Coordinates of C-alpha atoms in Angstrom, one line a residue:
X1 CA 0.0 0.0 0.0
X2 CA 1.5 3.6 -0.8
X3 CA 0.3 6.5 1.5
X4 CA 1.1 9.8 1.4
X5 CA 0.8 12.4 4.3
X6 CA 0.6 15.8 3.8
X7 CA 1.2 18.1 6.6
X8 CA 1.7 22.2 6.7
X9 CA 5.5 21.8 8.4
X10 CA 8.1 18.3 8.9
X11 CA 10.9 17.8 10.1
X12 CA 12.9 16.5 13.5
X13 CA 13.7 20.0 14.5
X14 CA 10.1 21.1 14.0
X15 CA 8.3 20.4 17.8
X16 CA 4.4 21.5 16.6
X17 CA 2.0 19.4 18.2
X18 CA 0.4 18.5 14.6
X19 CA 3.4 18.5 13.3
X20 CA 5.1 16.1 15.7
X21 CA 2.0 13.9 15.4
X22 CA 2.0 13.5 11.6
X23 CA 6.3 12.2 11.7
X24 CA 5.4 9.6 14.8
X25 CA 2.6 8.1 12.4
X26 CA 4.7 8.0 9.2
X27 CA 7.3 6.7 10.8
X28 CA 5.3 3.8 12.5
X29 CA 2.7 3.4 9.4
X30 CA 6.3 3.4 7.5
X31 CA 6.4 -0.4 8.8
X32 CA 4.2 -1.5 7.1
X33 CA 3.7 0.6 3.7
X34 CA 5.2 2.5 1.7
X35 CA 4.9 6.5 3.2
X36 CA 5.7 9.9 1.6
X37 CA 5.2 12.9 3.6
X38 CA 4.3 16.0 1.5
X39 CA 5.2 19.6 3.0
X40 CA 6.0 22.7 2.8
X41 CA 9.7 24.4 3.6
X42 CA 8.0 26.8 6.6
X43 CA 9.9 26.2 9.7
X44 CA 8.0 29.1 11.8
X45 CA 4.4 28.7 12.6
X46 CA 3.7 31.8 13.3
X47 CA 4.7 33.9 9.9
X48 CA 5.7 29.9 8.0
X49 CA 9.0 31.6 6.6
X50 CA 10.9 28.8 4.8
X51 CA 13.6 26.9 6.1
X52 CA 15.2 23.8 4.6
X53 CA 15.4 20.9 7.4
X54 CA 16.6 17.8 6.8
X55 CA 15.1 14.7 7.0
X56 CA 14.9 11.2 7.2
X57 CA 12.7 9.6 4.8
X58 CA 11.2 10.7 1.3
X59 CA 10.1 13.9 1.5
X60 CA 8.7 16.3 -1.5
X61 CA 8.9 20.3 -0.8
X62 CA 7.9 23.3 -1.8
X63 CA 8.4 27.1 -1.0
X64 CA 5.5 28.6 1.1
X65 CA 4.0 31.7 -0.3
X66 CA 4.5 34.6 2.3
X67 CA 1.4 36.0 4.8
X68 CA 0.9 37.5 8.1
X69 CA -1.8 35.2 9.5
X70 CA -3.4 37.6 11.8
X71 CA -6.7 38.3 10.4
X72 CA -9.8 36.5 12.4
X73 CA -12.5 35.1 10.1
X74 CA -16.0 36.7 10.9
X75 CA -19.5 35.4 10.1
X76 CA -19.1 35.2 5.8
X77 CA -17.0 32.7 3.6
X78 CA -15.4 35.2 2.2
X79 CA -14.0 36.4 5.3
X80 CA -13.0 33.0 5.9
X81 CA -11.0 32.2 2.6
X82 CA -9.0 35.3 3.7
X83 CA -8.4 34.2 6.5
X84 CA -7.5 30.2 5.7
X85 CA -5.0 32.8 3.1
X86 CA -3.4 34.5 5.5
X87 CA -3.4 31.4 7.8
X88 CA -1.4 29.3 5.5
X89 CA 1.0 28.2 4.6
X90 CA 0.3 29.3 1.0
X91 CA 1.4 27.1 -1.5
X92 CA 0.0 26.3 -4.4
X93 CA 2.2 24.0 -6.1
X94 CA 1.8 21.2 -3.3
X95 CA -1.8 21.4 -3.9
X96 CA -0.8 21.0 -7.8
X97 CA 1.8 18.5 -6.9
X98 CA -1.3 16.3 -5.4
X99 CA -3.3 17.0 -8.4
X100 CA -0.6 15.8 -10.9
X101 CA 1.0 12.6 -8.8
X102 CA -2.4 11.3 -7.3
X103 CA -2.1 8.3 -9.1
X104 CA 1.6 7.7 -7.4
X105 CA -1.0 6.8 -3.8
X106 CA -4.0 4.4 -2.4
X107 CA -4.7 7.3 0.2
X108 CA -3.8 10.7 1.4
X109 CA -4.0 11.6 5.1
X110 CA -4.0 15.3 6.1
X111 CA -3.0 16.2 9.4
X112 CA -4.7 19.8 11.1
X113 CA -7.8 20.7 9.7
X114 CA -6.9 24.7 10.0
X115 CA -4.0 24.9 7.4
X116 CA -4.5 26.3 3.5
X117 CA -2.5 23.1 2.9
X118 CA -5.0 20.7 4.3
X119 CA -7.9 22.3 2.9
X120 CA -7.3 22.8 -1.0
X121 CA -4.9 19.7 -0.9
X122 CA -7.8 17.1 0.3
X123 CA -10.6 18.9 -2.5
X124 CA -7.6 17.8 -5.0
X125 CA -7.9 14.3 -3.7
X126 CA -10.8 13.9 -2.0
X127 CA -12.1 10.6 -3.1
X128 CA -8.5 8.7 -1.3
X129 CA -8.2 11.2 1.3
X130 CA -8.1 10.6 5.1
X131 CA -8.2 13.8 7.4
X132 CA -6.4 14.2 11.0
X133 CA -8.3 17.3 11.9
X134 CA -6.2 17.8 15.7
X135 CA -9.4 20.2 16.6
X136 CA -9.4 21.9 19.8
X137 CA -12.7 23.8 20.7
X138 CA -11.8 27.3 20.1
X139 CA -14.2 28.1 17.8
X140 CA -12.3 28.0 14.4
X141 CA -13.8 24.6 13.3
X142 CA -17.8 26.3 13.0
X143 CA -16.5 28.8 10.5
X144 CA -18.3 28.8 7.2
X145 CA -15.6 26.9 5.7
X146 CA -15.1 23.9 7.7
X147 CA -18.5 22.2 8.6
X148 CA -19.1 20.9 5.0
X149 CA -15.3 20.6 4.5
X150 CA -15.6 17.5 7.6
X151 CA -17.9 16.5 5.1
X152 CA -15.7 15.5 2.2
X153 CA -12.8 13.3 3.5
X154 CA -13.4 9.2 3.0
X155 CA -12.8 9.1 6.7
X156 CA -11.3 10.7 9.7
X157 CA -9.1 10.0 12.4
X158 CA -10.2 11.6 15.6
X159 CA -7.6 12.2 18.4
X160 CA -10.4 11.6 21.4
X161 CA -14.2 11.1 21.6
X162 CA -14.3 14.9 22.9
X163 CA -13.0 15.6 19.4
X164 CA -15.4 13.6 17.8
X165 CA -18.8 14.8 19.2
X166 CA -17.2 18.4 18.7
X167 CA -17.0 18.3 15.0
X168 CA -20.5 16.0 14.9
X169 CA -22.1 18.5 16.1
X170 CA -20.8 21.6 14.4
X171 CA -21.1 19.6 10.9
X172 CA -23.7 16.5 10.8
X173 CA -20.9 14.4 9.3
X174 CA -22.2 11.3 11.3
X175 CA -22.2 9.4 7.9
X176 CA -18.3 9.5 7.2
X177 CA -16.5 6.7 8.2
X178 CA -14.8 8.0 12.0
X179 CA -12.2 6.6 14.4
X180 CA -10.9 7.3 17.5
X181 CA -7.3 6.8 17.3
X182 CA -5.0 9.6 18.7
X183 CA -1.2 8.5 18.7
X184 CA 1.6 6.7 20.6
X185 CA 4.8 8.1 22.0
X186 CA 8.9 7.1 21.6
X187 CA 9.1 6.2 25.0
X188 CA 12.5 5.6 26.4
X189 CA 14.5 2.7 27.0
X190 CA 15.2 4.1 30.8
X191 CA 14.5 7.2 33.2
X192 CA 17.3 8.7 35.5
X193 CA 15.1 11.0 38.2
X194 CA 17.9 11.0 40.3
X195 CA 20.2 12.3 37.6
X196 CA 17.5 15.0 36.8
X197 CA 17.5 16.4 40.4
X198 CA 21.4 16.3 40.6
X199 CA 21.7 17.9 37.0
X200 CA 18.9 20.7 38.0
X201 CA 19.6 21.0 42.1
X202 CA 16.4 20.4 42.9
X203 CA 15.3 18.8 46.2
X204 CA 11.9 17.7 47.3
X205 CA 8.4 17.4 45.5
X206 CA 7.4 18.9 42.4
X207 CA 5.0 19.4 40.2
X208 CA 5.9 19.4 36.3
X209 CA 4.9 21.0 33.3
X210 CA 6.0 20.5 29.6
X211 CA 5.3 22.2 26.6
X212 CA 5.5 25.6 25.0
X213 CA 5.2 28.4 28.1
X214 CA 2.2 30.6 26.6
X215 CA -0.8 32.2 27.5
X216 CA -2.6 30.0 25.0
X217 CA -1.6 27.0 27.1
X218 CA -3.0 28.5 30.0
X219 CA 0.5 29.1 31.8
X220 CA -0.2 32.7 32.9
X221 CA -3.0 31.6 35.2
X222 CA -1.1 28.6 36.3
X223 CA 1.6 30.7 37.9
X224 CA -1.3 32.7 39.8
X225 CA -2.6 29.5 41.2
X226 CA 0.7 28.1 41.9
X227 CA 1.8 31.5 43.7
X228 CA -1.1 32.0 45.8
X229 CA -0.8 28.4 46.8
X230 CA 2.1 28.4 48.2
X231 CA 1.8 31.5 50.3
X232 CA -1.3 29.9 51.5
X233 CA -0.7 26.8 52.2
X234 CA 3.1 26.9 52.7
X235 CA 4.0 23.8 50.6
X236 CA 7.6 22.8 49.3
X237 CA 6.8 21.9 46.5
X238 CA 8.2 23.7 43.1
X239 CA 7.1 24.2 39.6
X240 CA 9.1 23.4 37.4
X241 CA 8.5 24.2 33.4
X242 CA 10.0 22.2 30.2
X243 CA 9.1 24.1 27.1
X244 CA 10.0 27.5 25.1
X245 CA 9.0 30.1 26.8
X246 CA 7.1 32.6 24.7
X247 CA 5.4 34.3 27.9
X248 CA 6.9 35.6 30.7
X249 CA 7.5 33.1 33.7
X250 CA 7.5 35.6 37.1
X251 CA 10.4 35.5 38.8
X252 CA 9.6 33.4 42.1
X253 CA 11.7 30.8 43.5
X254 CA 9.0 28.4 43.4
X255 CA 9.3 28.3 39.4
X256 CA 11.9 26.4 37.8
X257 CA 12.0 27.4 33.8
X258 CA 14.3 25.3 32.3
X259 CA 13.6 26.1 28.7
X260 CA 13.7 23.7 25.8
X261 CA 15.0 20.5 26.6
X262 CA 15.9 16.9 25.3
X263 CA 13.6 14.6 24.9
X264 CA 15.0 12.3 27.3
X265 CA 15.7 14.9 30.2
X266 CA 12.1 15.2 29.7
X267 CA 11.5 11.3 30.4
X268 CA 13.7 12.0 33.6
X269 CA 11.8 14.8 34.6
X270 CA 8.6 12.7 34.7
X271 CA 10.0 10.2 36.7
X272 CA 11.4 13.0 39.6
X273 CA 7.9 14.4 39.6
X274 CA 4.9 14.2 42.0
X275 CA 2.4 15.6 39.6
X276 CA 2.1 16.6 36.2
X277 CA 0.4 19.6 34.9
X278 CA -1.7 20.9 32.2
X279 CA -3.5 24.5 32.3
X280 CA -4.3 24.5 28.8
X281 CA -8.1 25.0 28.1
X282 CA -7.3 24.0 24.3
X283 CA -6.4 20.6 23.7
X284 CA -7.2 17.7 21.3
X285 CA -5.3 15.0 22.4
X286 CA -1.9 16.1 24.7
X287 CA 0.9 13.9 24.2
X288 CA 2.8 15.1 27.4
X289 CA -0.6 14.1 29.5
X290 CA -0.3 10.5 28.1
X291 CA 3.1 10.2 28.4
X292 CA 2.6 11.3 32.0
X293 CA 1.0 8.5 32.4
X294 CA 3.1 6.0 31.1
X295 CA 5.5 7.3 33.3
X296 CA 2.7 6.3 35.8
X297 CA 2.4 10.2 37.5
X298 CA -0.9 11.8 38.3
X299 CA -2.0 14.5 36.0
X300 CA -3.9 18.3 37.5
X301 CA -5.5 19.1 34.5
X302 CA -8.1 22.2 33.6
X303 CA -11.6 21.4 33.5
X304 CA -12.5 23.9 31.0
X305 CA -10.8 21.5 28.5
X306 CA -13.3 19.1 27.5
X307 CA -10.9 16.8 26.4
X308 CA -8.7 16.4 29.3
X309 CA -11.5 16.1 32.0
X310 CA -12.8 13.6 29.6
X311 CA -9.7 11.2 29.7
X312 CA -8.9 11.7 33.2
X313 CA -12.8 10.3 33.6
X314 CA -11.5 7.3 31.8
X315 CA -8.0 6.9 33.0
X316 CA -9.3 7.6 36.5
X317 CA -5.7 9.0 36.3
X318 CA -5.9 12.5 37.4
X319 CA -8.0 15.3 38.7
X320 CA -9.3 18.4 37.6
X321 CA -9.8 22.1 38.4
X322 CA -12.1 25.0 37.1
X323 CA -11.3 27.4 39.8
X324 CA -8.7 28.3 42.0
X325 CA -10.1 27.3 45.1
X326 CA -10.6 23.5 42.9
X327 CA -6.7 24.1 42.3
X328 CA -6.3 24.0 45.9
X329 CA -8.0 21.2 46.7
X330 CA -6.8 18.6 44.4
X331 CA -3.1 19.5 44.3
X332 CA -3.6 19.7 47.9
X333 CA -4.8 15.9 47.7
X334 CA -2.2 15.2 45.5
X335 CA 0.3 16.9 47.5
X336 CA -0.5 15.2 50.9
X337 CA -1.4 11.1 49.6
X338 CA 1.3 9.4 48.2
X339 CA -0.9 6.4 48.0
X340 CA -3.7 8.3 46.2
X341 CA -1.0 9.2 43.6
X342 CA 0.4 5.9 43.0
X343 CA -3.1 4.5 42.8
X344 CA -3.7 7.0 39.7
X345 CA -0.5 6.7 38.3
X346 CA -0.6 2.9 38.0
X347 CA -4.7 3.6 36.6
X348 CA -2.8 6.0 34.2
X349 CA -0.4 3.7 32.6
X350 CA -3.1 0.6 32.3
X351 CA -5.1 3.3 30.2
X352 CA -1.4 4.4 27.9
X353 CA -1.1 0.7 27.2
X354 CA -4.4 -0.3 26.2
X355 CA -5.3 2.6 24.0
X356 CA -2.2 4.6 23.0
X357 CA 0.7 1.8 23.0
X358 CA 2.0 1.6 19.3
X359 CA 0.9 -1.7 18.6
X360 CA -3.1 -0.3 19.1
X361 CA -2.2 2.8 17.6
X362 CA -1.3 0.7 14.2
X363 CA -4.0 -1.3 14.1
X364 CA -6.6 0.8 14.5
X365 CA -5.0 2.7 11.4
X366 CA -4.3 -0.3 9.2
X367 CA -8.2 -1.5 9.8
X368 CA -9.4 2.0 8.9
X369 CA -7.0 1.4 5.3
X370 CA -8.5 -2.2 5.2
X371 CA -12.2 -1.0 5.2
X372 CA -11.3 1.6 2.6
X373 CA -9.8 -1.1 0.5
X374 CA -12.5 -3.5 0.9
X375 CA -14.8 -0.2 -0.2
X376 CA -12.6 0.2 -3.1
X377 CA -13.2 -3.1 -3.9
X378 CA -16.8 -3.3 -4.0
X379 CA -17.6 -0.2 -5.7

């Protein structure tokens, strides 16, 4: 079988959460067909200016035409073409490339509903094409261009049920072939907390947070919480943060910014935890939550996210907060029951392995191919 995935950046230096999603499948789905990943050359995903990376693997380019993807789309659809424009990446000769080399694959999957990329390059090849749409619930998805655009793919691969119901709702696309699938993690042949601790000087509890530092994530009203926690409760315990900063972190010796780090000191990190953390209202999957708990740590995780509340319900690995005095009372909990945190860590890691191990995450993709086939074959 020859698949091709087409995503808006690739590459080993490029850390989006899309982005990062679409090389993990292509490299497992790689096992087992033969995988092209089609891209652009935008390294930046904020203005998508192009710079060559190199990579592993076959991988076509071309040069992203140049917006400033500021504008916010309105009620009208053409407000919302100008803004899927300025969003980008703008390139037209991938979505030509598609158009002329179609016959060169059985199927085409899309990863990130949102990009110029993924939207013209799936009408080009709709009929084989399979669509990752990563949707958080921010609103984007009900603009005038997307409901009947969940419409056209052969199927999609949803990243959680949350996800799912979300985009049911917001575009009656009940008929189109759906799964649940989300995606594994390279998990590490060993963790070194104590080396972590020794490496960072950090003594006693803490509770961990990984990914980009922004106010998007939530981050500015995690330090709040944090802060006013400690004062009143007079804990130990630290925060420490592993992830480019593009907010500012207060200066507090509670907080421990590390910056960007490798993925392995991250694996390390995990293990010296208590707690991991997630403030981000915005999610529609997180990784670092289920790689939490395959490191077997309990996860805080905002309540306002649909998604996360929703697979801490059935990971019974966690807890959740909506408020601050919530905040207080679980990481309080958390804080003060080692046993309570071992329980949920363990509950965690059952949950990692039985839905997000590799092994699942394949199946459930190469039965999703195999009923398109069989389709194929009976039309």
């Amino acid at each position: 079988m020859r698949l091709a995935l087409v995503v808006q950046r690739y590459g080993l230096d490029i850390a989006g959460g899309a982005e990062y999603h679409c090389r993990l499948v292509a490299e497992h789905l790689a096992r087992h067909a033969s995988v092209a990943v089609l891209t652009t050359c935008a390294s930046d995903y904020v203005t998508f200016s192009a710079l060559t990376a190199r990579v592993l693997g076959e991988v076509a380019r071309e040069e992203p035409g140049r917006f400033d993807p500021q504008a916010v789309a309105r009620a009208s659809e053409e407000e919302a073409r100008a803004w899927l424009d300025e969003q980008g990446p703008y390139c037209p000769r991938l979505v030509e490339h598609l158009r002329r080399r179609r016959g060169d694959w059985d199927f085409f999957f899309f990863f990130s509903y949102r990009y110029w990329t993924t939207w013209h390059g799936l009408h080009a090849v709709a009929d084989r094409s399979v669509l990752v749409p990563t949707a958080e619930d921010d609103g984007v998805y009900r603009l005038p261009l997307f409901p009947p655009f969940f419409r056209r793919p052969r199927a999609l691969v949803y990243n959680s049920v949350e996800e799912r119901q979300m985009i049911h709702r917001a575009s009656g696309n009940q008929a189109v072939l759906g799964e649940v699938v989300g995606v594994g993690s390279e998990l590490p042949a060993r963790q070194d907390p104590a080396g972590f601790r020794a490496r960072h000087r950090l003594e006693g509890p803490f509770l961990l947070y990984v990914g980009r530092v922004d106010r998007n994530k939530g981050c500015p009203q995690l330090f709040d919480f944090f802060r006013r926690y400690r004062r009143e409760t007079g804990s130990p315990l630290r925060l420490v943060l592993i992830g480019r900063s593009v907010s500012e972190v207060p200066p507090d010796e509670g907080i421990l910014p590390l910056g960007f780090q490798p993925d392995q000191e991250k694996w390390d990190a995990l293990a010296a935890s208590s707690v991991f953390v997630l403030p981000s209202p915005l999610e529609s999957l997180s990784m670092a939550t289920l790689e939490a708990w395959w490191a077997e740590r309990p996860v805080l995780v905002n309540a306002k996210c649909a998604v996360l509340r929703g697979q801490c319900k059935r990971a019974n690995g966690g807890l959740y907060y909506a408020t601050y005095d919530e905040f207080r009372e679980a990481l309080a909990l958390l804080e003060g029951d080692e046993s309570l945190r071992r329980s949920l860590g363990e509950s965690g890691r059952r949950y990692f392995e039985a839905n997000y191990a590799w092994p699942v995450v394949e199946g459930k993709y190469l039965d999703l191919l195999g009923r398109l086939r069989r389709e194929d074959q009976a039309a």
